Amino acid sequence: MNIKTIATHNGNFHADDVFSIAALKQIFPSFKLIRTRDLELIGKADIVLDVGGEYDPDAGRFDHHQRGGAGERENGIPYSSFGLIWKKYGVEICKGNQDLANAVDAGLVSTIDAIDCGHVEGVSKGISLSQTISMFNPTWQEESYFDDCFDEAVDFAARVLSRFMASADGGISAKVIVAKAIENALDPRVIVLEKYTPWKRTVHALSSEALYMVFPSQTGQWRIQTVPVEPGSFEDRKSLPKAWAGLSDKALVEVTGIDDAMFCHNGLFIAGAESFASAMKMATMALQEE
């Protein structure tokens, strides 16, 4: 078996080169990694990333530091080495799933690229994944080897990438399920999920009428949850009845007349009952509330 040689720069490392190696591990389980700036060694490597001053994916060259960079996405975010590696190998890493590869690029890869290239517009403030990776570098007070720290960072990044892919795949599958629930709803204002599924993005994309989501909890009871006016908002399209706020068990039963009513959050965005029928009764009462 021909074991590939992959080269990247030595010394201080960043999220783009670390995640690039983590990504390549998904398709090349065995390879020889060289961290160097020696141009002779770089020239002999099968794949070179984040060093070498050349972008040629057919030749296995994935640097972005050369004059003019290595291009940018349609949204203006430039490519760093991670983005270039993902552009070449992302679909293969995602087992041929183009939608999944696109989702990982949009949610993870492009953010790391943006930070590495100084394109900070739209990037959230606070500690970032890129900064977390940088913390794996040895400090001036530590007698650590950069290569050992790099290996630790790659192991961490590989786990993050794996979980991000799993999460993104779940989101894609959820979109299909929620879209079907919207289509099958007896009342377009109340969407029923047979199993809890992430729903907010899909509901906001496909339904302007939906007010409440009804779904089973992990413990077997049922929940009714309000639809926010937009993803991330604390304002609801229609809150639950004010008289329910903060009540639970007997107190909520007395107000609703529903024998197995369990609770209603003080924020009036979620409530629960033991049975599906009761959760639907709560939805009906909430719809009728002025």
mmCIF file of C-alpha atoms in Angstrom:
data_model
loop_
_atom_site.group_PDB
_atom_site.id
_atom_site.type_symbol
_atom_site.label_atom_id
_atom_site.label_comp_id
_atom_site.label_asym_id
_atom_site.label_seq_id
_atom_site.Cartn_x
_atom_site.Cartn_y
_atom_site.Cartn_z
ATOM 1 C CA MET A 1 0.000 0.000 0.000
ATOM 2 C CA ASN A 2 1.322 3.417 -0.972
ATOM 3 C CA ILE A 3 1.339 5.536 2.173
ATOM 4 C CA LYS A 4 0.990 9.203 1.305
ATOM 5 C CA THR A 5 3.267 11.874 2.672
ATOM 6 C CA ILE A 6 1.436 14.985 3.855
ATOM 7 C CA ALA A 7 3.351 18.166 4.619
ATOM 8 C CA THR A 8 2.387 21.278 6.534
ATOM 9 C CA HIS A 9 4.403 23.967 8.250
ATOM 10 C CA ASN A 10 6.175 23.422 11.538
ATOM 11 C CA GLY A 11 6.097 25.616 14.643
ATOM 12 C CA ASN A 12 3.004 27.470 15.774
ATOM 13 C CA PHE A 13 -0.199 25.936 14.388
ATOM 14 C CA HIS A 14 -3.744 27.180 13.813
ATOM 15 C CA ALA A 15 -7.192 25.722 13.336
ATOM 16 C CA ASP A 16 -6.917 25.563 9.542
ATOM 17 C CA ASP A 17 -3.873 23.267 9.376
ATOM 18 C CA VAL A 18 -5.020 21.231 12.390
ATOM 19 C CA PHE A 19 -8.515 20.632 10.980
ATOM 20 C CA SER A 20 -7.058 19.929 7.536
ATOM 21 C CA ILE A 21 -5.067 17.031 8.959
ATOM 22 C CA ALA A 22 -8.075 15.875 10.999
ATOM 23 C CA ALA A 23 -10.166 15.862 7.801
ATOM 24 C CA LEU A 24 -7.561 13.967 5.780
ATOM 25 C CA LYS A 25 -7.457 11.312 8.502
ATOM 26 C CA GLN A 26 -11.044 10.475 7.547
ATOM 27 C CA ILE A 27 -9.946 9.190 4.125
ATOM 28 C CA PHE A 28 -6.253 8.411 4.627
ATOM 29 C CA PRO A 29 -6.098 6.386 7.866
ATOM 30 C CA SER A 30 -2.347 5.923 7.404
ATOM 31 C CA PHE A 31 -0.018 8.642 6.158
ATOM 32 C CA LYS A 32 3.339 10.156 6.978
ATOM 33 C CA LEU A 33 3.022 13.675 8.361
ATOM 34 C CA ILE A 34 5.907 16.100 7.967
ATOM 35 C CA ARG A 35 5.811 19.480 9.644
ATOM 36 C CA THR A 36 8.468 21.576 7.958
ATOM 37 C CA ARG A 37 9.291 24.634 5.890
ATOM 38 C CA ASP A 38 12.082 22.845 4.018
ATOM 39 C CA LEU A 39 11.160 23.420 0.351
ATOM 40 C CA GLU A 40 12.898 20.230 -0.765
ATOM 41 C CA LEU A 41 10.820 18.079 1.608
ATOM 42 C CA ILE A 42 7.686 20.012 0.726
ATOM 43 C CA GLY A 43 8.304 19.429 -2.978
ATOM 44 C CA LYS A 44 8.464 15.644 -2.477
ATOM 45 C CA ALA A 45 5.214 15.390 -0.454
ATOM 46 C CA ASP A 46 2.045 13.993 -1.990
ATOM 47 C CA ILE A 47 -0.196 16.566 -0.285
ATOM 48 C CA VAL A 48 0.965 19.975 0.951
ATOM 49 C CA LEU A 49 -1.264 22.278 2.975
ATOM 50 C CA ASP A 50 -0.929 25.736 4.500
ATOM 51 C CA VAL A 51 2.636 26.071 3.228
ATOM 52 C CA GLY A 52 4.455 26.092 -0.106
ATOM 53 C CA GLY A 53 2.815 29.113 -1.723
ATOM 54 C CA GLU A 54 0.769 27.129 -4.238
ATOM 55 C CA TYR A 55 -2.843 26.118 -4.774
ATOM 56 C CA ASP A 56 -3.252 23.294 -7.267
ATOM 57 C CA PRO A 57 -5.734 20.661 -6.046
ATOM 58 C CA ASP A 58 -4.882 18.246 -8.868
ATOM 59 C CA ALA A 59 -1.255 18.316 -7.745
ATOM 60 C CA GLY A 60 -2.172 18.069 -4.059
ATOM 61 C CA ARG A 61 -1.161 21.649 -3.204
ATOM 62 C CA PHE A 62 -3.433 23.544 -0.804
ATOM 63 C CA ASP A 63 -1.821 26.784 0.352
ATOM 64 C CA HIS A 64 -3.539 30.174 0.505
ATOM 65 C CA HIS A 65 -0.702 32.478 1.578
ATOM 66 C CA GLN A 66 0.505 33.272 -1.938
ATOM 67 C CA ARG A 67 -0.221 36.633 -3.543
ATOM 68 C CA GLY A 68 -3.881 36.705 -4.531
ATOM 69 C CA GLY A 69 -4.799 33.940 -2.095
ATOM 70 C CA ALA A 70 -6.681 30.852 -3.266
ATOM 71 C CA GLY A 71 -10.092 32.264 -4.064
ATOM 72 C CA GLU A 72 -13.196 32.886 -2.032
ATOM 73 C CA ARG A 73 -16.755 31.639 -1.662
ATOM 74 C CA GLU A 74 -19.777 33.325 -3.208
ATOM 75 C CA ASN A 75 -20.436 34.986 0.177
ATOM 76 C CA GLY A 76 -16.989 36.578 0.150
ATOM 77 C CA ILE A 77 -15.318 34.337 2.746
ATOM 78 C CA PRO A 78 -11.803 33.478 1.516
ATOM 79 C CA TYR A 79 -10.467 29.927 1.551
ATOM 80 C CA SER A 80 -7.817 28.891 4.032
ATOM 81 C CA SER A 81 -6.136 25.491 3.818
ATOM 82 C CA PHE A 82 -9.058 23.788 5.593
ATOM 83 C CA GLY A 83 -11.544 25.182 3.099
ATOM 84 C CA LEU A 84 -9.356 24.094 0.189
ATOM 85 C CA ILE A 85 -9.012 20.581 1.588
ATOM 86 C CA TRP A 86 -12.757 20.415 2.219
ATOM 87 C CA LYS A 87 -13.493 21.709 -1.282
ATOM 88 C CA LYS A 88 -11.456 18.817 -2.699
ATOM 89 C CA TYR A 89 -12.301 16.016 -0.274
ATOM 90 C CA GLY A 90 -15.414 17.101 1.627
ATOM 91 C CA VAL A 91 -17.933 15.061 -0.356
ATOM 92 C CA GLU A 92 -15.702 11.985 -0.130
ATOM 93 C CA ILE A 93 -15.347 12.464 3.629
ATOM 94 C CA CYS A 94 -19.142 12.714 3.832
ATOM 95 C CA LYS A 95 -19.556 9.408 1.933
ATOM 96 C CA GLY A 96 -20.857 11.096 -1.213
ATOM 97 C CA ASN A 97 -23.439 13.266 0.571
ATOM 98 C CA GLN A 98 -23.160 16.685 -1.086
ATOM 99 C CA ASP A 99 -25.814 18.251 1.172
ATOM 100 C CA LEU A 100 -23.888 17.164 4.258
ATOM 101 C CA ALA A 101 -20.599 18.435 2.848
ATOM 102 C CA ASN A 102 -22.240 21.800 2.114
ATOM 103 C CA ALA A 103 -23.693 21.978 5.628
ATOM 104 C CA VAL A 104 -20.314 21.276 7.240
ATOM 105 C CA ASP A 105 -18.683 23.903 5.041
ATOM 106 C CA ALA A 106 -21.304 26.502 5.901
ATOM 107 C CA GLY A 107 -21.352 25.827 9.637
ATOM 108 C CA LEU A 108 -17.766 24.886 10.474
ATOM 109 C CA VAL A 109 -15.217 25.115 7.676
ATOM 110 C CA SER A 110 -16.074 28.607 6.433
ATOM 111 C CA THR A 111 -15.935 30.057 9.957
ATOM 112 C CA ILE A 112 -12.453 28.665 10.523
ATOM 113 C CA ASP A 113 -11.431 29.986 7.105
ATOM 114 C CA ALA A 114 -12.865 33.417 7.872
ATOM 115 C CA ILE A 115 -10.975 33.735 11.145
ATOM 116 C CA ASP A 116 -7.722 32.480 9.672
ATOM 117 C CA CYS A 117 -7.964 34.951 6.775
ATOM 118 C CA GLY A 118 -9.008 37.887 8.957
ATOM 119 C CA HIS A 119 -12.477 38.013 7.415
ATOM 120 C CA VAL A 120 -14.270 38.596 10.717
ATOM 121 C CA GLU A 121 -17.548 40.082 9.473
ATOM 122 C CA GLY A 122 -20.405 37.928 10.727
ATOM 123 C CA VAL A 123 -18.183 35.818 13.000
ATOM 124 C CA SER A 124 -19.496 35.596 16.551
ATOM 125 C CA LYS A 125 -17.503 37.278 19.290
ATOM 126 C CA GLY A 126 -16.150 35.398 22.295
ATOM 127 C CA ILE A 127 -13.922 32.352 22.492
ATOM 128 C CA SER A 128 -13.924 30.596 19.134
ATOM 129 C CA LEU A 129 -13.014 27.112 18.016
ATOM 130 C CA SER A 130 -10.008 28.617 16.251
ATOM 131 C CA GLN A 131 -8.819 30.166 19.518
ATOM 132 C CA THR A 132 -9.388 26.867 21.301
ATOM 133 C CA ILE A 133 -7.123 25.113 18.816
ATOM 134 C CA SER A 134 -4.480 27.826 19.259
ATOM 135 C CA MET A 135 -4.456 27.103 22.997
ATOM 136 C CA PHE A 136 -2.948 23.691 22.240
ATOM 137 C CA ASN A 137 0.282 25.454 21.267
ATOM 138 C CA PRO A 138 2.839 25.349 24.083
ATOM 139 C CA THR A 139 3.153 28.594 26.023
ATOM 140 C CA TRP A 140 6.476 30.285 26.645
ATOM 141 C CA GLN A 141 6.402 28.798 30.154
ATOM 142 C CA GLU A 142 6.122 25.198 28.977
ATOM 143 C CA GLU A 143 8.845 22.872 27.781
ATOM 144 C CA SER A 144 6.620 21.149 25.244
ATOM 145 C CA TYR A 145 7.260 20.071 21.674
ATOM 146 C CA PHE A 146 5.156 21.722 19.005
ATOM 147 C CA ASP A 147 4.714 18.461 17.104
ATOM 148 C CA ASP A 148 3.353 16.640 20.174
ATOM 149 C CA CYS A 149 0.952 19.506 20.864
ATOM 150 C CA PHE A 150 -0.068 19.495 17.205
ATOM 151 C CA ASP A 151 -0.959 15.798 17.436
ATOM 152 C CA GLU A 152 -3.099 16.479 20.503
ATOM 153 C CA ALA A 153 -4.875 19.305 18.678
ATOM 154 C CA VAL A 154 -5.538 17.066 15.651
ATOM 155 C CA ASP A 155 -7.103 14.388 17.872
ATOM 156 C CA PHE A 156 -9.372 17.021 19.384
ATOM 157 C CA ALA A 157 -10.252 18.485 15.983
ATOM 158 C CA ALA A 158 -11.013 15.033 14.555
ATOM 159 C CA ARG A 159 -13.543 14.466 17.323
ATOM 160 C CA VAL A 160 -15.122 17.890 16.773
ATOM 161 C CA LEU A 161 -15.332 17.297 13.025
ATOM 162 C CA SER A 162 -16.921 13.886 13.544
ATOM 163 C CA ARG A 163 -19.552 15.269 15.915
ATOM 164 C CA PHE A 164 -20.226 18.274 13.667
ATOM 165 C CA MET A 165 -20.817 15.946 10.736
ATOM 166 C CA ALA A 166 -23.191 13.839 12.844
ATOM 167 C CA SER A 167 -25.068 16.946 13.965
ATOM 168 C CA ALA A 168 -25.305 18.341 10.439
ATOM 169 C CA ASP A 169 -26.517 15.001 9.109
ATOM 170 C CA GLY A 170 -29.171 14.951 11.825
ATOM 171 C CA GLY A 171 -30.277 18.429 10.801
ATOM 172 C CA ILE A 172 -30.672 17.392 7.172
ATOM 173 C CA SER A 173 -32.723 14.322 8.142
ATOM 174 C CA ALA A 174 -34.826 16.407 10.527
ATOM 175 C CA LYS A 175 -35.721 18.839 7.748
ATOM 176 C CA VAL A 176 -37.407 16.039 5.788
ATOM 177 C CA ILE A 177 -39.352 14.811 8.829
ATOM 178 C CA VAL A 178 -40.541 18.271 9.882
ATOM 179 C CA ALA A 179 -41.516 19.206 6.329
ATOM 180 C CA LYS A 180 -43.673 16.075 6.185
ATOM 181 C CA ALA A 181 -45.286 16.939 9.540
ATOM 182 C CA ILE A 182 -46.167 20.406 8.257
ATOM 183 C CA GLU A 183 -47.681 18.881 5.142
ATOM 184 C CA ASN A 184 -49.734 16.371 7.170
ATOM 185 C CA ALA A 185 -50.980 18.800 9.851
ATOM 186 C CA LEU A 186 -54.764 18.761 10.340
ATOM 187 C CA ASP A 187 -54.503 22.358 11.517
ATOM 188 C CA PRO A 188 -51.559 24.294 10.013
ATOM 189 C CA ARG A 189 -51.238 26.193 13.286
ATOM 190 C CA VAL A 190 -50.420 23.024 15.262
ATOM 191 C CA ILE A 191 -47.639 20.765 13.959
ATOM 192 C CA VAL A 192 -47.337 17.289 15.492
ATOM 193 C CA LEU A 193 -44.047 15.402 15.563
ATOM 194 C CA GLU A 194 -44.155 11.686 16.327
ATOM 195 C CA LYS A 195 -40.639 11.975 17.756
ATOM 196 C CA TYR A 196 -38.815 15.066 18.912
ATOM 197 C CA THR A 197 -36.890 16.428 15.942
ATOM 198 C CA PRO A 198 -35.069 19.768 15.583
ATOM 199 C CA TRP A 199 -37.729 21.865 13.906
ATOM 200 C CA LYS A 200 -37.202 25.608 14.169
ATOM 201 C CA ARG A 201 -35.289 26.317 10.953
ATOM 202 C CA THR A 202 -37.594 24.158 8.861
ATOM 203 C CA VAL A 203 -40.787 25.559 10.370
ATOM 204 C CA HIS A 204 -39.647 29.115 9.784
ATOM 205 C CA ALA A 205 -38.614 28.286 6.239
ATOM 206 C CA LEU A 206 -41.818 26.442 5.292
ATOM 207 C CA SER A 207 -44.678 27.683 7.471
ATOM 208 C CA SER A 208 -45.820 31.173 8.355
ATOM 209 C CA GLU A 209 -48.954 29.766 10.029
ATOM 210 C CA ALA A 210 -47.466 27.388 12.594
ATOM 211 C CA LEU A 211 -47.950 28.585 16.167
ATOM 212 C CA TYR A 212 -47.367 25.465 18.276
ATOM 213 C CA MET A 213 -45.335 22.283 18.037
ATOM 214 C CA VAL A 214 -46.545 19.147 19.815
ATOM 215 C CA PHE A 215 -44.088 16.306 20.384
ATOM 216 C CA PRO A 216 -43.210 13.532 22.868
ATOM 217 C CA SER A 217 -40.516 14.096 25.473
ATOM 218 C CA GLN A 218 -37.691 11.632 26.059
ATOM 219 C CA THR A 219 -39.485 10.419 29.189
ATOM 220 C CA GLY A 220 -42.688 9.612 27.337
ATOM 221 C CA GLN A 221 -44.901 12.557 28.246
ATOM 222 C CA TRP A 222 -45.941 15.160 25.683
ATOM 223 C CA ARG A 223 -44.944 18.770 25.202
ATOM 224 C CA ILE A 224 -46.439 21.778 23.483
ATOM 225 C CA GLN A 225 -43.962 24.479 22.509
ATOM 226 C CA THR A 226 -44.515 27.864 20.924
ATOM 227 C CA VAL A 227 -42.975 28.866 17.603
ATOM 228 C CA PRO A 228 -40.763 31.961 17.976
ATOM 229 C CA VAL A 229 -41.206 34.814 15.539
ATOM 230 C CA GLU A 230 -37.767 33.981 14.142
ATOM 231 C CA PRO A 231 -34.964 31.531 15.008
ATOM 232 C CA GLY A 232 -33.200 32.609 18.189
ATOM 233 C CA SER A 233 -35.931 35.042 19.208
ATOM 234 C CA PHE A 234 -37.525 35.008 22.669
ATOM 235 C CA GLU A 235 -40.724 36.463 21.228
ATOM 236 C CA ASP A 236 -43.357 33.928 20.180
ATOM 237 C CA ARG A 237 -45.853 34.041 17.361
ATOM 238 C CA LYS A 238 -48.496 33.261 19.991
ATOM 239 C CA SER A 239 -47.677 32.588 23.653
ATOM 240 C CA LEU A 240 -49.474 30.060 25.802
ATOM 241 C CA PRO A 241 -52.336 31.423 27.981
ATOM 242 C CA LYS A 242 -51.164 33.864 30.658
ATOM 243 C CA ALA A 243 -53.208 32.086 33.336
ATOM 244 C CA TRP A 244 -50.944 29.033 32.978
ATOM 245 C CA ALA A 245 -47.687 30.857 33.701
ATOM 246 C CA GLY A 246 -45.494 29.039 36.222
ATOM 247 C CA LEU A 247 -48.184 26.549 37.267
ATOM 248 C CA SER A 248 -47.649 22.812 37.674
ATOM 249 C CA ASP A 249 -49.515 19.665 38.690
ATOM 250 C CA LYS A 250 -52.686 20.342 40.715
ATOM 251 C CA ALA A 251 -52.606 24.107 40.203
ATOM 252 C CA LEU A 252 -52.377 23.711 36.422
ATOM 253 C CA VAL A 253 -55.038 20.980 36.421
ATOM 254 C CA GLU A 254 -57.446 23.320 38.190
ATOM 255 C CA VAL A 255 -56.874 26.132 35.695
ATOM 256 C CA THR A 256 -56.976 24.021 32.539
ATOM 257 C CA GLY A 257 -59.418 21.307 33.551
ATOM 258 C CA ILE A 258 -56.992 18.770 32.049
ATOM 259 C CA ASP A 259 -56.446 15.920 34.504
ATOM 260 C CA ASP A 260 -52.895 15.077 33.483
ATOM 261 C CA ALA A 261 -51.573 18.590 32.840
ATOM 262 C CA MET A 262 -48.061 18.702 34.266
ATOM 263 C CA PHE A 263 -46.498 22.164 33.991
ATOM 264 C CA CYS A 264 -46.271 25.422 32.097
ATOM 265 C CA HIS A 265 -43.070 27.442 32.021
ATOM 266 C CA ASN A 266 -43.313 30.932 33.459
ATOM 267 C CA GLY A 267 -42.136 32.245 30.085
ATOM 268 C CA LEU A 268 -45.239 30.745 28.433
ATOM 269 C CA PHE A 269 -43.249 29.030 25.679
ATOM 270 C CA ILE A 270 -43.576 25.385 26.728
ATOM 271 C CA ALA A 271 -45.991 23.208 28.692
ATOM 272 C CA GLY A 272 -46.477 19.519 29.254
ATOM 273 C CA ALA A 273 -49.050 16.801 29.847
ATOM 274 C CA GLU A 274 -48.921 13.051 30.325
ATOM 275 C CA SER A 275 -50.798 12.167 27.135
ATOM 276 C CA PHE A 276 -50.885 13.234 23.501
ATOM 277 C CA ALA A 277 -54.630 13.904 23.716
ATOM 278 C CA SER A 278 -54.094 16.311 26.610
ATOM 279 C CA ALA A 279 -51.261 18.121 24.849
ATOM 280 C CA MET A 280 -53.587 18.625 21.904
ATOM 281 C CA LYS A 281 -56.295 19.940 24.248
ATOM 282 C CA MET A 282 -53.772 22.460 25.560
ATOM 283 C CA ALA A 283 -53.034 23.499 21.986
ATOM 284 C CA THR A 284 -56.734 23.977 21.262
ATOM 285 C CA MET A 285 -57.167 26.090 24.410
ATOM 286 C CA ALA A 286 -54.103 28.164 23.530
ATOM 287 C CA LEU A 287 -55.440 28.830 20.035
ATOM 288 C CA GLN A 288 -58.713 30.098 21.467
ATOM 289 C CA GLU A 289 -56.981 32.453 23.912
ATOM 290 C CA GLU A 290 -57.281 36.086 22.925
#
